[in-house]
Tab-separated table of C-alpha atoms and ligand atoms in Angstrom:
chain	number	residue	atom	x	y	z
A	16	MET	CA	120.647	87.562	111.925
A	17	LYS	CA	118.857	86.746	108.700
A	18	ILE	CA	115.897	88.895	107.627
A	19	ILE	CA	113.397	87.236	105.310
A	20	ASN	CA	110.210	88.725	103.829
A	21	ASP	CA	108.984	85.931	101.642
A	22	PRO	CA	107.059	83.041	103.277
A	23	ILE	CA	108.186	80.396	100.776
A	24	GLN	CA	111.806	81.469	101.054
A	25	LEU	CA	111.597	81.267	104.844
A	26	GLN	CA	109.984	77.839	104.681
A	27	GLN	CA	112.724	76.533	102.407
A	28	TYR	CA	115.500	78.063	104.476
A	29	LEU	CA	114.189	76.562	107.719
A	30	LYS	CA	113.670	73.141	106.163
A	31	GLU	CA	117.318	73.058	105.070
A	32	GLN	CA	118.511	73.854	108.618
A	33	ASN	CA	116.918	70.718	110.050
A	34	LYS	CA	117.046	72.073	113.620
A	35	THR	CA	114.627	72.544	116.502
A	36	ILE	CA	112.880	75.883	116.074
A	37	GLY	CA	111.485	78.225	118.715
A	38	PHE	CA	109.048	80.719	117.219
A	39	VAL	CA	107.821	84.033	118.647
A	40	PRO	CA	105.098	85.752	116.597
A	41	THR	CA	104.679	89.493	117.341
A	42	MET	CA	103.261	92.704	115.968
A	43	GLY	CA	106.508	94.560	116.686
A	44	ALA	CA	107.147	97.638	118.863
A	45	LEU	CA	109.052	95.114	120.941
A	46	HIS	CA	109.337	95.486	124.707
A	47	GLU	CA	110.585	93.443	127.647
A	48	GLY	CA	107.544	91.131	127.404
A	49	HIS	CA	108.493	90.135	123.868
A	50	ARG	CA	112.134	89.840	124.945
A	51	THR	CA	111.155	87.342	127.611
A	52	LEU	CA	109.370	85.202	125.030
A	53	ILE	CA	112.486	85.364	122.848
A	54	GLN	CA	114.744	84.424	125.771
A	55	ASN	CA	112.594	81.374	126.506
A	56	ALA	CA	112.797	80.371	122.850
A	57	ARG	CA	116.576	80.923	122.875
A	58	GLU	CA	117.053	78.631	125.869
A	59	GLN	CA	114.934	75.790	124.551
A	60	ASN	CA	115.693	75.550	120.820
A	61	GLU	CA	118.551	75.493	118.335
A	62	LEU	CA	117.063	78.172	116.076
A	63	VAL	CA	114.971	81.188	117.079
A	64	VAL	CA	112.555	82.768	114.618
A	65	VAL	CA	110.648	85.986	115.382
A	66	SER	CA	107.961	87.375	113.117
A	67	ILE	CA	106.901	91.010	113.036
A	68	PHE	CA	103.617	91.660	111.267
A	69	VAL	CA	100.867	94.100	112.153
A	70	ASN	CA	98.081	91.835	111.005
A	71	PRO	CA	95.249	93.795	109.356
A	72	THR	CA	92.657	91.022	109.674
A	73	GLN	CA	92.625	91.166	113.486
A	74	PHE	CA	91.806	94.874	113.617
A	75	LEU	CA	88.157	95.846	113.329
A	76	GLU	CA	86.880	98.790	111.294
A	77	GLY	CA	87.807	102.029	113.089
A	78	GLU	CA	90.464	100.441	115.338
A	79	ASP	CA	94.096	101.522	115.607
A	80	PHE	CA	95.610	99.585	112.671
A	81	ASP	CA	96.968	102.762	111.016
A	82	LYS	CA	98.422	104.262	114.148
A	83	TYR	CA	99.671	101.005	115.735
A	84	PRO	CA	103.329	101.720	116.713
A	85	ARG	CA	105.807	100.565	114.064
A	86	LYS	CA	109.455	100.577	115.116
A	87	ASP	CA	111.165	98.375	112.565
A	88	ASP	CA	114.721	99.604	113.082
A	89	ALA	CA	114.617	99.450	116.878
A	90	ASP	CA	112.936	96.029	116.670
A	91	LYS	CA	115.677	94.671	114.406
A	92	LYS	CA	118.309	95.782	116.927
A	93	ILE	CA	116.427	94.202	119.826
A	94	CYS	CA	116.140	90.930	117.920
A	95	GLU	CA	119.799	90.960	117.001
A	96	LEU	CA	120.873	91.642	120.585
A	97	SER	CA	118.515	88.935	121.871
A	98	GLY	CA	120.140	86.237	119.743
A	99	VAL	CA	117.359	85.823	117.174
A	100	ASP	CA	118.507	83.804	114.159
A	101	VAL	CA	115.803	84.710	111.682
A	102	LEU	CA	113.498	87.717	111.599
A	103	PHE	CA	110.448	87.181	109.414
A	104	PHE	CA	108.955	90.415	108.088
A	105	PRO	CA	106.078	89.440	105.802
A	106	ASN	CA	103.534	91.819	104.311
A	107	ALA	CA	99.815	91.389	103.706
A	108	GLN	CA	100.371	90.845	99.973
A	109	ASN	CA	102.609	87.839	100.409
A	110	LEU	CA	100.686	86.376	103.348
A	111	TYR	CA	97.045	86.627	102.261
A	112	PHE	CA	95.181	85.421	99.196
A	113	GLU	CA	91.940	86.597	97.642
A	114	ASP	CA	88.969	84.393	98.517
A	115	GLU	CA	91.077	82.199	100.736
A	116	VAL	CA	89.904	79.300	102.906
A	117	LYS	CA	89.367	80.865	106.312
A	118	ILE	CA	89.873	79.720	109.867
A	119	GLU	CA	87.047	81.033	112.052
A	120	ALA	CA	87.088	81.460	115.836
A	121	PRO	CA	84.461	79.310	117.612
A	122	ASP	CA	81.354	80.996	119.074
A	123	VAL	CA	81.906	79.763	122.621
A	124	ARG	CA	85.375	81.137	123.284
A	125	GLY	CA	85.943	83.350	120.279
A	126	TYR	CA	83.008	85.717	120.708
A	127	VAL	CA	82.943	86.280	124.468
A	128	LEU	CA	84.953	88.765	126.590
A	129	GLU	CA	87.560	90.238	124.216
A	130	GLY	CA	85.798	88.553	121.312
A	131	ASN	CA	82.532	90.201	122.332
A	132	THR	CA	84.017	93.693	122.497
A	133	ARG	CA	85.932	93.014	119.274
A	134	ALA	CA	83.705	90.655	117.269
A	135	GLY	CA	85.812	88.897	114.645
A	136	HIS	CA	89.155	89.876	116.177
A	137	PHE	CA	90.069	86.319	117.127
A	138	SER	CA	89.210	84.968	113.685
A	139	GLY	CA	91.830	87.351	112.310
A	140	VAL	CA	94.309	86.254	114.982
A	141	LEU	CA	93.772	82.552	114.306
A	142	ARG	CA	93.986	83.052	110.543
A	143	VAL	CA	97.381	84.693	110.756
A	144	VAL	CA	98.743	82.400	113.471
A	145	MET	CA	97.749	79.327	111.443
A	146	LYS	CA	99.641	80.734	108.465
A	147	LEU	CA	102.692	81.654	110.536
A	148	LEU	CA	102.822	78.256	112.254
A	149	ASN	CA	102.586	76.482	108.907
A	150	ILE	CA	105.296	78.638	107.361
A	151	VAL	CA	107.736	78.296	110.272
A	152	ARG	CA	106.740	74.796	111.426
A	153	PRO	CA	108.307	75.433	114.808
A	154	THR	CA	109.078	72.816	117.429
A	155	ARG	CA	107.760	75.261	120.035
A	156	ALA	CA	105.817	78.520	119.714
A	157	TYR	CA	105.767	81.080	122.530
A	158	PHE	CA	102.725	83.117	123.534
A	159	GLY	CA	102.123	85.500	126.452
A	160	LYS	CA	99.645	84.722	129.216
A	161	LYS	CA	98.908	88.461	129.064
A	162	ASP	CA	96.648	87.642	126.102
A	163	ALA	CA	95.032	84.751	127.917
A	164	GLN	CA	92.032	84.310	125.641
A	165	GLN	CA	94.218	84.434	122.548
A	166	LEU	CA	96.510	81.825	124.095
A	167	ASN	CA	93.541	79.586	124.888
A	168	LEU	CA	92.153	79.841	121.344
A	169	ILE	CA	95.549	79.112	119.803
A	170	GLN	CA	95.921	76.038	122.031
A	171	GLN	CA	92.475	74.927	120.856
A	172	MET	CA	93.353	75.509	117.195
A	173	VAL	CA	96.599	73.558	117.495
A	174	LYS	CA	94.662	70.677	119.040
A	175	HIS	CA	91.714	70.789	116.611
A	176	TYR	CA	93.955	70.980	113.539
A	177	PHE	CA	96.422	68.367	114.846
A	178	LEU	CA	99.414	70.668	114.521
A	179	ASP	CA	102.525	68.996	115.875
A	180	ILE	CA	103.714	72.059	117.785
A	181	GLU	CA	104.243	72.693	121.481
A	182	ILE	CA	102.586	75.931	122.584
A	183	VAL	CA	104.577	77.444	125.456
A	184	PRO	CA	102.717	79.974	127.653
A	185	VAL	CA	104.925	82.707	129.141
A	186	ASP	CA	104.183	84.747	132.287
A	187	THR	CA	103.218	88.406	131.938
A	188	VAL	CA	106.042	90.913	132.268
A	189	ARG	CA	105.177	94.115	134.174
A	190	ASP	CA	106.900	97.406	134.841
A	191	ALA	CA	108.104	98.237	138.356
A	192	ASN	CA	104.664	99.676	139.227
A	193	GLY	CA	102.775	96.590	138.140
A	194	LEU	CA	101.507	97.820	134.761
A	195	ALA	CA	101.562	94.939	132.266
A	196	LEU	CA	103.842	95.836	129.369
A	197	SER	CA	102.059	96.360	126.067
A	198	SER	CA	102.924	98.051	122.795
A	199	ARG	CA	99.695	100.027	123.246
A	200	ASN	CA	100.969	101.589	126.506
A	201	ALA	CA	102.745	104.034	124.163
A	202	TYR	CA	99.322	105.665	123.627
A	203	LEU	CA	98.976	106.557	127.345
A	204	SER	CA	99.665	109.991	128.814
A	205	ASP	CA	101.513	110.135	132.149
A	206	LYS	CA	98.209	110.678	133.921
A	207	GLN	CA	96.588	107.727	132.167
A	208	ARG	CA	99.592	105.525	132.998
A	209	GLN	CA	98.996	106.403	136.634
A	210	GLU	CA	95.256	105.617	136.391
A	211	ALA	CA	96.035	102.344	134.622
A	212	LEU	CA	97.770	101.076	137.790
A	213	LYS	CA	94.282	100.415	139.150
A	214	ILE	CA	94.156	97.440	136.780
A	215	SER	CA	96.958	95.450	138.407
A	216	ALA	CA	95.840	96.739	141.831
A	217	SER	CA	92.417	95.151	141.244
A	218	LEU	CA	94.005	91.869	140.131
A	219	TYR	CA	96.345	91.761	143.124
A	220	GLU	CA	93.372	92.375	145.432
A	221	ALA	CA	91.517	89.493	143.769
A	222	ALA	CA	94.554	87.286	144.396
A	223	ARG	CA	94.688	88.407	148.045
A	224	MET	CA	90.969	87.712	148.563
A	225	ILE	CA	91.330	84.229	147.099
A	226	ALA	CA	94.444	83.590	149.216
A	227	ARG	CA	92.410	84.569	152.307
A	228	GLY	CA	89.804	81.978	151.386
A	229	GLU	CA	87.188	84.133	149.609
A	230	ASN	CA	86.116	82.074	146.604
A	231	ASP	CA	82.784	83.697	145.680
A	232	THR	CA	83.598	85.254	142.318
A	233	ALA	CA	80.673	87.724	142.576
A	234	GLN	CA	82.215	89.193	145.756
A	235	ILE	CA	85.638	89.337	144.174
A	236	LYS	CA	84.335	91.067	141.050
A	237	THR	CA	82.422	93.638	143.119
A	238	LYS	CA	85.599	94.549	144.988
A	239	MET	CA	87.563	94.778	141.742
A	240	VAL	CA	84.992	97.092	140.159
A	241	GLU	CA	85.288	99.371	143.215
A	242	ILE	CA	89.067	99.538	142.821
A	243	LEU	CA	88.879	100.154	139.075
A	244	LYS	CA	86.568	103.183	139.402
A	245	PRO	CA	86.474	105.654	137.667
A	246	LEU	CA	88.099	103.794	134.751
A	247	GLU	CA	85.688	102.696	132.015
A	248	ILE	CA	85.378	98.942	132.483
A	249	GLY	CA	85.030	96.688	129.441
A	250	TYR	CA	84.706	93.563	131.547
A	251	VAL	CA	85.831	91.963	134.774
A	252	ALA	CA	85.638	88.187	134.483
A	253	ILE	CA	86.679	85.110	136.386
A	254	VAL	CA	87.037	81.917	134.371
A	255	ASN	CA	88.618	78.505	134.680
A	256	ARG	CA	91.562	77.328	132.568
A	257	ASP	CA	89.070	76.226	129.874
A	258	PHE	CA	87.788	79.783	129.802
A	259	ASN	CA	84.353	79.005	131.195
A	260	PRO	CA	83.015	81.558	133.725
A	261	VAL	CA	82.977	80.223	137.289
A	262	THR	CA	81.048	81.226	140.403
A	263	VAL	CA	83.612	79.636	142.709
A	264	ALA	CA	87.298	80.487	142.332
A	265	GLN	CA	89.681	77.601	142.744
A	266	VAL	CA	93.431	77.994	143.098
A	267	GLY	CA	95.164	76.178	140.256
A	268	ASP	CA	92.231	76.598	137.877
A	269	THR	CA	91.271	80.286	137.925
A	270	ILE	CA	92.082	83.229	135.671
A	271	VAL	CA	90.878	86.711	136.643
A	272	LEU	CA	90.628	89.049	133.661
A	273	VAL	CA	90.126	92.770	133.230
A	274	GLU	CA	89.568	94.970	130.216
A	275	VAL	CA	89.368	98.735	130.666
A	276	VAL	CA	89.371	101.679	128.351
A	277	CYS	CA	91.823	104.324	129.503
A	278	GLY	CA	91.180	107.482	127.468
A	279	THR	CA	90.741	105.813	124.078
A	280	THR	CA	93.167	102.959	124.765
A	281	ARG	CA	91.884	99.484	125.496
A	282	LEU	CA	94.038	97.748	128.104
A	283	LEU	CA	93.957	94.064	129.001
A	284	ASP	CA	95.396	92.333	131.978
A	285	ASN	CA	94.851	89.147	133.967
A	286	ILE	CA	96.230	87.017	136.735
A	287	TRP	CA	96.461	83.206	136.816
A	288	LEU	CA	95.771	81.699	140.190
B	330	LIG	P1	101.879	91.477	120.347
B	330	LIG	O1	103.099	91.998	119.646
B	330	LIG	O2	101.276	92.466	121.284
B	330	LIG	O3	100.903	90.841	119.406
B	330	LIG	O4	102.397	90.305	121.286
B	330	LIG	C1	103.192	89.257	120.805
B	330	LIG	C2	103.315	88.206	121.882
B	330	LIG	O5	103.910	88.781	123.040
B	330	LIG	C3	101.965	87.636	122.325
B	330	LIG	O6	102.104	86.245	122.539
B	330	LIG	C4	101.696	88.375	123.603
B	330	LIG	O7	100.852	87.675	124.477
B	330	LIG	C5	103.086	88.513	124.177
B	330	LIG	N1	103.156	89.613	125.122
B	330	LIG	C6	102.708	90.885	124.956
B	330	LIG	N2	102.890	91.603	126.077
B	330	LIG	C7	103.449	90.773	126.988
B	330	LIG	C8	103.876	90.915	128.350
B	330	LIG	N3	103.758	92.060	129.005
B	330	LIG	N4	104.403	89.838	128.960
B	330	LIG	C9	104.531	88.649	128.303
B	330	LIG	N5	104.158	88.452	127.029
B	330	LIG	C10	103.625	89.490	126.374
């Protein structure tokens, strides 16, 4: 496995290979969710590139940028064992410029739900993803459905900026109890991990209600809020695949989303129906 830090060097190297490229951008502290993205990329492309970069521009003032888990050595091993060809390890100095031309998340989808709680977060995400996609120029780029709003905004950006890249959504990987895997789960105490199971429980109940024919999203959300108590709820939302809130759930076009704060840790989860 090749490890490259410099964006220009990576760009040149990949151009010389002249192969199909599957790209998995991450912030490291890799877990089974990331591994699944990598496996998908491995199966569908000749070359697999993974990036690890804890992107400062997507963290707001006072958020966990400094304490975000960094596990470079373990991550390198995971990548090597997963058949990654190139690991891209940039730093903020070689990725960002002073006074640069900025990509900005749109008001409609970029500043609601997660973008409302974390105003400006998605602009930082889109900025770095645009850079990474342009550096790697992948055939396919893999993103988790776990971060549904992020996935939606990236799909929009790829469309609006005419990037010739296939965005491949990947299903959420959970632990045996149903908790969606996340690098931030490392912040949870055993007790909080237990409480956090209410999140997937509320999503599964929403799925059951819809399967039984209940499509009134107000009713579904009320039930979910009951299940989530006493967790601090950021939002419970039901949207369509375009991320517009809906009053009537419809199988094939509905995403149910939850954000809670467990202790001081913000946890996101969702289910696609
Ligand atoms: P992160 O390192 O948290 O920025 O995540 C990197 C990529 O992995 C993103 O596309 C995430 O949506 C995806 N991802 C994170 N957790 C999971 C999970 N539990 N299942 C599937 N994909 C995930």
